[in-house]
Every structure is written in structure tokens, then in C-alpha cells.
PDB file of C-alpha atoms in Angstrom:
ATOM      1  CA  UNK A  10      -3.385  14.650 -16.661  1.00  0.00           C
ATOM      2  CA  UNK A  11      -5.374  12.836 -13.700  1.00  0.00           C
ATOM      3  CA  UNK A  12      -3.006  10.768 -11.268  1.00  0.00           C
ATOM      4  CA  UNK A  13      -0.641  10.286  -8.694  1.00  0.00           C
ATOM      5  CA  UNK A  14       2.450  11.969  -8.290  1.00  0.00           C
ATOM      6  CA  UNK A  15       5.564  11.154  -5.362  1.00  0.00           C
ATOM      7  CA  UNK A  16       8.501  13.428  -4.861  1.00  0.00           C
ATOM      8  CA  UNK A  17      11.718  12.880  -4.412  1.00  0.00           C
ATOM      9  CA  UNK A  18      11.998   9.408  -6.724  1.00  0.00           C
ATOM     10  CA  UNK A  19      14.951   9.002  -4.662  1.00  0.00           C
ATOM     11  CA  UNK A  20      15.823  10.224  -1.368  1.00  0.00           C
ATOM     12  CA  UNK A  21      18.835   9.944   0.613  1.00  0.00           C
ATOM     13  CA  UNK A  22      18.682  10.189   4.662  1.00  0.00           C
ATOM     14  CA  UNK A  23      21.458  10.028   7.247  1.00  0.00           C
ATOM     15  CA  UNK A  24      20.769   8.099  10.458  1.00  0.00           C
ATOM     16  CA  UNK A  25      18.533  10.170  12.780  1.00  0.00           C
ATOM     17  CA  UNK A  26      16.949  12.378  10.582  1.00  0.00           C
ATOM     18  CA  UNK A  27      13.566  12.290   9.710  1.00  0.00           C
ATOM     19  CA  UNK A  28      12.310  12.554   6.156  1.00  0.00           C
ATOM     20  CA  UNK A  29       9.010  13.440   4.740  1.00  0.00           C
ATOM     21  CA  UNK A  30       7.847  11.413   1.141  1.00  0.00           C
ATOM     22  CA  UNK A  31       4.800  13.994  -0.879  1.00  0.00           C
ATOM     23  CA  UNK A  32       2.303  11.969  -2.271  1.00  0.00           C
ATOM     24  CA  UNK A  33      -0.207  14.117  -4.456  1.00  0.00           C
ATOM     25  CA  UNK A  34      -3.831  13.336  -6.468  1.00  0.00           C
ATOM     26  CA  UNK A  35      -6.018  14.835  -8.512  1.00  0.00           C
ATOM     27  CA  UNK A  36      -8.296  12.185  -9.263  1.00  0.00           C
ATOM     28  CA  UNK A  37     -10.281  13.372  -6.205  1.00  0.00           C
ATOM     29  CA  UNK A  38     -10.342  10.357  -4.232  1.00  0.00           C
ATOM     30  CA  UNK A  39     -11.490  10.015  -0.842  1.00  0.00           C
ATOM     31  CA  UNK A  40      -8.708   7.340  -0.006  1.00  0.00           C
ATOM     32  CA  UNK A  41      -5.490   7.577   0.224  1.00  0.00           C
ATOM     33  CA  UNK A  42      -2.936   5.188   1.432  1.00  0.00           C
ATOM     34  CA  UNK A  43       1.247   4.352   1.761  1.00  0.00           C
ATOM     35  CA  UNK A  44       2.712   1.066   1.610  1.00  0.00           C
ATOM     36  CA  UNK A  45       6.382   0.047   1.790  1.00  0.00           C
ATOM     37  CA  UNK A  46       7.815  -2.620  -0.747  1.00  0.00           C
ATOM     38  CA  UNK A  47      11.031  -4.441   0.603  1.00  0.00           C
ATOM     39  CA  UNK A  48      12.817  -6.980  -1.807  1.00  0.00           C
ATOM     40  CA  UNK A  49      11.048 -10.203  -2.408  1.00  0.00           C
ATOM     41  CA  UNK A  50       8.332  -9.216  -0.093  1.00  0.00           C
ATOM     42  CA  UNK A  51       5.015  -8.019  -0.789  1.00  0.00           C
ATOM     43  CA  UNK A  52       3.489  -4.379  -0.239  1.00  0.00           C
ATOM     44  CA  UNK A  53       2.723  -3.873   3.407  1.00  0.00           C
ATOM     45  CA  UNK A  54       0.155  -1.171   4.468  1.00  0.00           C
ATOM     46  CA  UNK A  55       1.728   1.868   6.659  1.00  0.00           C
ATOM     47  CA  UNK A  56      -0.764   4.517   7.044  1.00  0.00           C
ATOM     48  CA  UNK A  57      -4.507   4.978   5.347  1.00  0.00           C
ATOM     49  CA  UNK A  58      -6.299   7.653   5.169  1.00  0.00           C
ATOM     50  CA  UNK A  59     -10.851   7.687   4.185  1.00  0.00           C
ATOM     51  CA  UNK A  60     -10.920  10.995   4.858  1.00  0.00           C
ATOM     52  CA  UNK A  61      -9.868  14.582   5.466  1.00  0.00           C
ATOM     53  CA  UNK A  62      -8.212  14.897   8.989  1.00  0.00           C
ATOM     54  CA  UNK A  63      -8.581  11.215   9.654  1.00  0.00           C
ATOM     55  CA  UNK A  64      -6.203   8.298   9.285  1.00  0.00           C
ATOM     56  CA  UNK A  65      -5.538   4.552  10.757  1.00  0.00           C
ATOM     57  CA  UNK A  66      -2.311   2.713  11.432  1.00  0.00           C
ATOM     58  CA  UNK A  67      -1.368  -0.213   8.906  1.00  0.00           C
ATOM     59  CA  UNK A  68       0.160  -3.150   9.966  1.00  0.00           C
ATOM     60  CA  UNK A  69       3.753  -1.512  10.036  1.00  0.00           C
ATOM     61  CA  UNK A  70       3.178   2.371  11.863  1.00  0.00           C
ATOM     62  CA  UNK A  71       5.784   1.998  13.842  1.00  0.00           C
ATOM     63  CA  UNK A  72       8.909   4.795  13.248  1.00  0.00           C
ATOM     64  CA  UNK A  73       6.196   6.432  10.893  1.00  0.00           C
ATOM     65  CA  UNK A  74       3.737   9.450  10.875  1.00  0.00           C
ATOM     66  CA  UNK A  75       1.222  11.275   8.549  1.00  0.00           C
ATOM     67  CA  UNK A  76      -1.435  14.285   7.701  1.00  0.00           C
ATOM     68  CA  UNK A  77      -3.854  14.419   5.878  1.00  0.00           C
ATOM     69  CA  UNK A  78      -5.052  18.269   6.044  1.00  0.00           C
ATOM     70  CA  UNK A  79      -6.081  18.337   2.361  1.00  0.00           C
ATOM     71  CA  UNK A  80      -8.030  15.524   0.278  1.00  0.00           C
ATOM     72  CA  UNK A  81      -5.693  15.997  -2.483  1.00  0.00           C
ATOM     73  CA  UNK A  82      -2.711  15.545  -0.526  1.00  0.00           C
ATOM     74  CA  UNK A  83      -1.131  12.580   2.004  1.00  0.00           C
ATOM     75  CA  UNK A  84       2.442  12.991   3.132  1.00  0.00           C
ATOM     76  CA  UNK A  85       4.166  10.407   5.330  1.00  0.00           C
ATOM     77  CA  UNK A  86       7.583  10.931   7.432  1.00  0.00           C
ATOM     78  CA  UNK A  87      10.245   8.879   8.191  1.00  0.00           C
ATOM     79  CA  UNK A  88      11.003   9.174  11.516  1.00  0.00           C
ATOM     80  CA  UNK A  89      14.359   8.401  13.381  1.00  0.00           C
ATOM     81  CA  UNK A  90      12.702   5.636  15.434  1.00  0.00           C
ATOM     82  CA  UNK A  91      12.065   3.591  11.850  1.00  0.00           C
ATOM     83  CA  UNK A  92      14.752   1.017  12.570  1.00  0.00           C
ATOM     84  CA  UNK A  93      15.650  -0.291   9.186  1.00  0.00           C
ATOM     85  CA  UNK A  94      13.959   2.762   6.754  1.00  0.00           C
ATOM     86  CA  UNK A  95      15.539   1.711   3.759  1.00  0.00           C
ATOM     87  CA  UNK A  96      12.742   0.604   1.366  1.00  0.00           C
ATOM     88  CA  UNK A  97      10.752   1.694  -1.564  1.00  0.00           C
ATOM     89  CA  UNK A  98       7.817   3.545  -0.975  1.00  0.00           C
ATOM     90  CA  UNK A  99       4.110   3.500  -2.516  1.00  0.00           C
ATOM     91  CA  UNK A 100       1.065   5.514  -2.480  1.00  0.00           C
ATOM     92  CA  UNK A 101      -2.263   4.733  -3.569  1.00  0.00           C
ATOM     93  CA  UNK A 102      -5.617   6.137  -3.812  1.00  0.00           C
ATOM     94  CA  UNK A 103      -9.116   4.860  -4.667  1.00  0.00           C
ATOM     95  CA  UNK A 104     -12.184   6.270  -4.131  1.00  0.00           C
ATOM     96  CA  UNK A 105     -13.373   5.777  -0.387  1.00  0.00           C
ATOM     97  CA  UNK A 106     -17.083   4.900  -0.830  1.00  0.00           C
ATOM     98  CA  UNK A 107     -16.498   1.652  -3.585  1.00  0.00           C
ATOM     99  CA  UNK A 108     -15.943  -1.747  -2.191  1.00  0.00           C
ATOM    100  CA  UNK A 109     -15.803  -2.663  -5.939  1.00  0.00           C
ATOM    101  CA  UNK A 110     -12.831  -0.305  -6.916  1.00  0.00           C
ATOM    102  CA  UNK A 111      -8.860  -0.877  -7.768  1.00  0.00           C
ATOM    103  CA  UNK A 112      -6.338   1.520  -5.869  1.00  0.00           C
ATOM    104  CA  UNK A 113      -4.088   3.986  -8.160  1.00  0.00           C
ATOM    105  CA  UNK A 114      -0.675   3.947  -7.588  1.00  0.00           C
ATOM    106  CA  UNK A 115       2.288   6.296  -7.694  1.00  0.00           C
ATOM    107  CA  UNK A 116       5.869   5.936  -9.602  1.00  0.00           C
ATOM    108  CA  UNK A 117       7.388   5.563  -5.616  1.00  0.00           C
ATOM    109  CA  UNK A 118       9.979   7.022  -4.129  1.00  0.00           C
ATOM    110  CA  UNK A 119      13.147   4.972  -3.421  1.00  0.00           C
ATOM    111  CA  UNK A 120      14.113   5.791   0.191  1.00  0.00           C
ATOM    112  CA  UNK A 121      18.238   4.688   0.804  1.00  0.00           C
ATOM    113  CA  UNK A 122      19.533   5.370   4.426  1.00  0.00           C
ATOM    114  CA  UNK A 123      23.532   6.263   5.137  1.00  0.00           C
TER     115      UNK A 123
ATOM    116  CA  UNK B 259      -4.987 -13.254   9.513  1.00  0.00           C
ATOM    117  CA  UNK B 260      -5.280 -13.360   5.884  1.00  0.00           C
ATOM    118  CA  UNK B 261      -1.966 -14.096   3.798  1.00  0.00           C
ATOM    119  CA  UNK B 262      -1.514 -14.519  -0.181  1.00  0.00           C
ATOM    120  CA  UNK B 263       1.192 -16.604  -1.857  1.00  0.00           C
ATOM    121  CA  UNK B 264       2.543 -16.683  -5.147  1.00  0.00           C
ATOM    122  CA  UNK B 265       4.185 -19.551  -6.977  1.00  0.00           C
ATOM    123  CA  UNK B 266       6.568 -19.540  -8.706  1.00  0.00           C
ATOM    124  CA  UNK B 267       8.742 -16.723  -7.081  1.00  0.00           C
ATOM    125  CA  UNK B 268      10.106 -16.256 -10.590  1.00  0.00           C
ATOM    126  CA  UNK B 269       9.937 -17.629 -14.089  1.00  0.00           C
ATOM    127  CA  UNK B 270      11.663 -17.292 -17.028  1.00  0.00           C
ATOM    128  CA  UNK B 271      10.261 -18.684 -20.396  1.00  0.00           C
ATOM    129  CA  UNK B 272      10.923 -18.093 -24.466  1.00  0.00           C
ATOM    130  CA  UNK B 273       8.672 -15.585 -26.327  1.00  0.00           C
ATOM    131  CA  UNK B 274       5.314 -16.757 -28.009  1.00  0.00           C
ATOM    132  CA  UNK B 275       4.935 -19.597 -24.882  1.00  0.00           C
ATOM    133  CA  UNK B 276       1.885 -19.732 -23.032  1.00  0.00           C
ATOM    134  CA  UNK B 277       2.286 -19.345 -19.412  1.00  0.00           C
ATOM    135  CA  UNK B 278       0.500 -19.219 -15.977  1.00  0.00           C
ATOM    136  CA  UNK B 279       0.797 -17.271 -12.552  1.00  0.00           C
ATOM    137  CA  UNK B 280      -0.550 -18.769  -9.596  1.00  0.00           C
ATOM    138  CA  UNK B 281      -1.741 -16.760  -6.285  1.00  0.00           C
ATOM    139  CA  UNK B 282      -3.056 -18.469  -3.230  1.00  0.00           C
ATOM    140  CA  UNK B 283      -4.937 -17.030  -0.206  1.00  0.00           C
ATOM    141  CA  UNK B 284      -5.982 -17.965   3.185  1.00  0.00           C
ATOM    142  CA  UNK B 285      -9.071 -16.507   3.487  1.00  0.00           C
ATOM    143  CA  UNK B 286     -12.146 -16.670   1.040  1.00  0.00           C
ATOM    144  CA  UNK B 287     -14.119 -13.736   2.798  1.00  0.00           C
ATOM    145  CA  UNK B 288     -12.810 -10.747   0.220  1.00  0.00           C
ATOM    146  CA  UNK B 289     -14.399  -8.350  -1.710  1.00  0.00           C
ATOM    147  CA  UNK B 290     -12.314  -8.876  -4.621  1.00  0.00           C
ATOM    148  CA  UNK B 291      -9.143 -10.000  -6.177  1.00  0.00           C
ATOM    149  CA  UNK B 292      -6.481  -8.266  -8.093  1.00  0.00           C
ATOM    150  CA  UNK B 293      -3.365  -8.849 -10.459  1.00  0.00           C
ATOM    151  CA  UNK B 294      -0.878  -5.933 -10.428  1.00  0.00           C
ATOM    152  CA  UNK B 295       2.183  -5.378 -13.021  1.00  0.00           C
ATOM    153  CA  UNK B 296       5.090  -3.362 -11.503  1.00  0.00           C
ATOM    154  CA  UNK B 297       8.060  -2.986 -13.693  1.00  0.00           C
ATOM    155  CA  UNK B 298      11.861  -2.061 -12.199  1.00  0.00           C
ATOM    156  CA  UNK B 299      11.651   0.867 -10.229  1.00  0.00           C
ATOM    157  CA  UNK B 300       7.883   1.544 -10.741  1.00  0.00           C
ATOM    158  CA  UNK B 301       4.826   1.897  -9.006  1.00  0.00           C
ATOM    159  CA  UNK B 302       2.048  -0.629  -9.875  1.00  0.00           C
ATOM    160  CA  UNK B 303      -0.219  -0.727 -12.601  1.00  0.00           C
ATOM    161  CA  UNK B 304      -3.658  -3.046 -12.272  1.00  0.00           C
ATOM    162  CA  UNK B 305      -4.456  -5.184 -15.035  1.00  0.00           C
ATOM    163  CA  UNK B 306      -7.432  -6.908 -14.209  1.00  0.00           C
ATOM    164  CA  UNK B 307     -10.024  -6.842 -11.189  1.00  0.00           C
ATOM    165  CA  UNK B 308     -12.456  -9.856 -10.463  1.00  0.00           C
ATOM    166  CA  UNK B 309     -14.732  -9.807  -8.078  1.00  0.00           C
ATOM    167  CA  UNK B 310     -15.925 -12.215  -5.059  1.00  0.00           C
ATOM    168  CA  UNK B 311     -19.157 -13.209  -7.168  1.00  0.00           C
ATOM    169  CA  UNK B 312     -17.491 -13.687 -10.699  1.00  0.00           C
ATOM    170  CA  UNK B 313     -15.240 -16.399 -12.139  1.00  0.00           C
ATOM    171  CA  UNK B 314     -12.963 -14.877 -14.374  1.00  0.00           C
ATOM    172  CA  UNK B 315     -11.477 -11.350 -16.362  1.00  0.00           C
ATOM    173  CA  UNK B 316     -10.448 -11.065 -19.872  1.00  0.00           C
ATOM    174  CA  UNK B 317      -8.372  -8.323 -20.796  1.00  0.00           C
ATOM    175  CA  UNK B 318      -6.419  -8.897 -24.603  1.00  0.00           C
ATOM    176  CA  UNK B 319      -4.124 -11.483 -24.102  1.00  0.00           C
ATOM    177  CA  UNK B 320      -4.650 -11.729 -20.126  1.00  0.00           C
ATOM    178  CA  UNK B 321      -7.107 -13.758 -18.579  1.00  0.00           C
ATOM    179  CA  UNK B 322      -7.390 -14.456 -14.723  1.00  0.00           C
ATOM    180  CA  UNK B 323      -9.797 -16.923 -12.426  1.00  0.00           C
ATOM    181  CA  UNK B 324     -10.841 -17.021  -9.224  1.00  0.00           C
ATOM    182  CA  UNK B 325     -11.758 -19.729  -7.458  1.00  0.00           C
ATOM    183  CA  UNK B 326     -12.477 -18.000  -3.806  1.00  0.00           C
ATOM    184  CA  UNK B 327     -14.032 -21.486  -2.180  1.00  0.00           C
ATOM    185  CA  UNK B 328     -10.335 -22.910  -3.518  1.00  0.00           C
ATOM    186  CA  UNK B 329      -8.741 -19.638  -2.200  1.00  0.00           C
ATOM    187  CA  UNK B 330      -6.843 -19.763  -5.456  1.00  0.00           C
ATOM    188  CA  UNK B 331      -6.289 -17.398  -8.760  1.00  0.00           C
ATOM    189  CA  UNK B 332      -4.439 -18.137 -12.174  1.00  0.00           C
ATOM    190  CA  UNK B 333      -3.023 -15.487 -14.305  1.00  0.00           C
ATOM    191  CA  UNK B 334      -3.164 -16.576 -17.928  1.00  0.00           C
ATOM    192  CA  UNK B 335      -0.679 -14.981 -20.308  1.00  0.00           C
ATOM    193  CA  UNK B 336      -1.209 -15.808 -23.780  1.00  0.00           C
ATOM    194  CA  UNK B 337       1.841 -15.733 -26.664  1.00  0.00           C
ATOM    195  CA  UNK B 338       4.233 -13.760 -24.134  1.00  0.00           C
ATOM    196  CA  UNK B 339       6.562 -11.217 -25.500  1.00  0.00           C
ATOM    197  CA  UNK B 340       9.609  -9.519 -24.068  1.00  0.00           C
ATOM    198  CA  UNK B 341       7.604  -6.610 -23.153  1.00  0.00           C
ATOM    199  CA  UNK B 342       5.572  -8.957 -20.875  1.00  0.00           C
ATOM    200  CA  UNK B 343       8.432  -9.246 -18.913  1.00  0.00           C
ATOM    201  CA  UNK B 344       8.089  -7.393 -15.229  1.00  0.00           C
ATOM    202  CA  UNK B 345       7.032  -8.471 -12.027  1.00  0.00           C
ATOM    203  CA  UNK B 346       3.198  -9.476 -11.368  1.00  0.00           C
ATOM    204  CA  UNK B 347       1.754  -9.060  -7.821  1.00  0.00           C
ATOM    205  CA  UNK B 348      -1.585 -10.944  -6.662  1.00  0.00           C
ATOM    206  CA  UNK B 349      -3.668  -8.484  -3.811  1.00  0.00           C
ATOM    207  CA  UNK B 350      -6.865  -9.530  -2.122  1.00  0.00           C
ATOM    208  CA  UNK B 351      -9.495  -7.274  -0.444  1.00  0.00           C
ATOM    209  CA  UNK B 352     -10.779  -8.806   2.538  1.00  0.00           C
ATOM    210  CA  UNK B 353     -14.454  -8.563   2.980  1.00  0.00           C
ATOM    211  CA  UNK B 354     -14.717  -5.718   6.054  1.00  0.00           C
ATOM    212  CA  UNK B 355     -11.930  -3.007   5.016  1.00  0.00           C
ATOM    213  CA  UNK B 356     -10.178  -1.081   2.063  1.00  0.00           C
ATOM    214  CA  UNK B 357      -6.684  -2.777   3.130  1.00  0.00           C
ATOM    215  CA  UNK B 358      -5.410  -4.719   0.040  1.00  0.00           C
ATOM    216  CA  UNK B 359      -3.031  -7.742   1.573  1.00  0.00           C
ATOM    217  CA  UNK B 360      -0.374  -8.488  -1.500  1.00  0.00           C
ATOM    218  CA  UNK B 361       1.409 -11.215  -2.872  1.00  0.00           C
ATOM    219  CA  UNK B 362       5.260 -11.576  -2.538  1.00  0.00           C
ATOM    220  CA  UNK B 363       5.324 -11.456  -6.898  1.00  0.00           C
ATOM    221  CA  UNK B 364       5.967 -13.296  -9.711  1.00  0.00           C
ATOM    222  CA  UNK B 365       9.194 -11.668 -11.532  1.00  0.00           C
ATOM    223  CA  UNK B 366       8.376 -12.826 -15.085  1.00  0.00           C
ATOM    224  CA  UNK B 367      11.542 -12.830 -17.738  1.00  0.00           C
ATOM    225  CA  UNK B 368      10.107 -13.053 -21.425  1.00  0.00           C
ATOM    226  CA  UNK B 369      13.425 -14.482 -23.360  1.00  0.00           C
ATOM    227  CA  UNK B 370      13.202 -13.211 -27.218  1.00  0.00           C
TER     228      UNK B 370
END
């Protein structure tokens, strides 16, 4: 089957550890992306990716880093310098080259600091 | 800086009722505009796509406008059922990047 998959669905993290989130596709997108979902609020855009060894800040990098050494694959860590990590966690990919095109989502991973 | 509001922040309504779901945005320079169902604990699923130059989607019992001069887009839900019931997230594509900038949500409650 053709999709998006994120492991752990839930992750637990004591204060001061970093944590890294696996976000995988085989639909062979070009873009990837990871957005954080807090109660009430909206998605907000962490870290994008259009290509292989190449991504740009969102509007909430801060505490927050990621690689992108493989097309299929975009993981994102939680760093100890993410002030209030606790959040669910989203990410997306849509093929880089259409203006036109929807972004595919993963199940998320539910991120719950100690 | 483009932002994207949804009214109402929830609803709750009886099955086989007609309803709507209104999004709002700031700026009318986007590529397109998107509706989004995410149930509890889920990632998102898109339901229907319109783009800057057309009016309105149809997708079974879902139809949604855009009016991008307005900066506005309805959600139509026709003869709701319980398994309507999630929450439904508005996300815009400014004109420019691949960033989508998201609605707060609707969280919908389909009484049967």
C-alpha cells in the first residue's frame, strides 16, 4: 500500500532529552514536510523539505532539527531547547513540482513530555 | 502575513440536518484552497481541493465555494450522519510557496 507512515504513535520524553519522530513515504514525493497540531490551534509548519539534502525552517524551528538524506524518508528531533514539546505531530508529503496538488498526511505521532 | 479563520469553533446538530462550515482568509493571492477531515487522534484526510480560478467542488454529499476576492469558503454538508462527525480544518496555499497556512477547525458533533 502507497502512503505515509509515523512511528512511535505515542512517545513519551523526560525533560532534556531529545527525541527523534520517523516519518516514511512511498508515494515518491519530492516534498516532504512536519507540522505540529496544539489543541484548538491550527497546524503550524516546522520543517519542509523539496528535496534530497535540502530543507527550510517553518514558522516554528526553534528547539527542532531534521535530515533529509533519503527522498523516501524525513525524520525530525525534538530537541531539549523545545520549551513546551508536548504536541501532536504531522507529516505530509506532496509532490514538489505541482502548485495544483493536496499534501498526504500521516496517522501522527502524539508526543507527551514528563 | 496571511491568517485563516474558522467559524464556528464547534457545532453540534441532529442527523439528516443540512449544515455549513465557514473559513475566512486574509489574503486572496493563493494557489488554492483546501477542506481537511481529521478525526480523534488522526492525521488528516483531504476532501475536496478548489482552486484560485474555480468557484466550487462537489464531492457526494460535500460541496465547497470559494469566493477568493471575498477571502471566504463554505463547506456544505448535505443530510449529516453520525459518521460525519470529526473535526474539519480549512488550509490555504499562498500564491509563491508550498506552505499550507490552516484553520483553527470546526469540531463537528452529528447527534443520531
Amino acid at each position: 500500500d502507497g502512503g505515509i507512515t509515523q512511528s512511535p504513535k505515542y512517545l513519551f520524553r523526560k525533560e532534556g532529552q531529545n527525541v527523534t519522530l520517523s516519518c516514511e513515504q512511498n508515494l515518491n514525493h519530492d516534498a516532504m514536510y512536519w507540522y505540529r497540531q496544539d489543541p484548538g490551534q491550527g497546524l503550524r509548519l516546522i520543517y519542509y523539505s523539496q528535496i534530497v539534502n535540502d530543507f527550510q525552517k517553518g514558522d516554528i524551528a526553534e528547539g527542532y532539527s531534521v535530515s533529509r538524506e533519503k527522498k523516501e524518508s524525513f525524520p525530525l528531533t525534538v530537541t531539549s531547547a523545545q520549551k513546551n514539546p508536548t504536541a501532536f505531530y504531522l507529516c505530509a508529503s506532496s509532490p514538489e513540482s505541482s502548485q495544483t496538488d493536496t499534501q498526504y498526511f500521516g496517522p501522527g505521532t502524539r508526543l507527551t513530555v514528563l | 502575513k496571511q491568517e485563516v479563520t474558522q467559524i464556528p469553533a464547534a457545532l453540534s446538530v441532529p442527523e439528516g440536518e443540512n449544515l455549513v462550515l465557514n473559513c475566512s482568509f486574509t489574503d486572496s493571492a493563493i494557489y488554492n484552497l483546501q477542506w481537511f477531515r481529521q478525526d480523534p487522534g488522526k492525521g488528516l484526510t483531504s476532501l475536496l481541493l478548489i482552486q484560485s480560478s474555480q468557484r466550487e467542488q462537489t464531492s457526494g454529499r460535500l460541496n465547497a465555494s470559494l469566493d477568493k476576492s471575498s477571502g471566504r469558503s463554505t463547506l456544505y454538508i448535505a443530510a449529516s450522519q453520525p459518521g460525519d462527525s470529526a473535526t474539519y480544518l480549512c488550509a490555504v496555499r499562498p500564491l509563491g510557496g508550498n506552505k499550507l497556512v490552516f484553520g483553527a477547525g470546526t469540531i463537528l458533533r452529528v447527534k443520531s
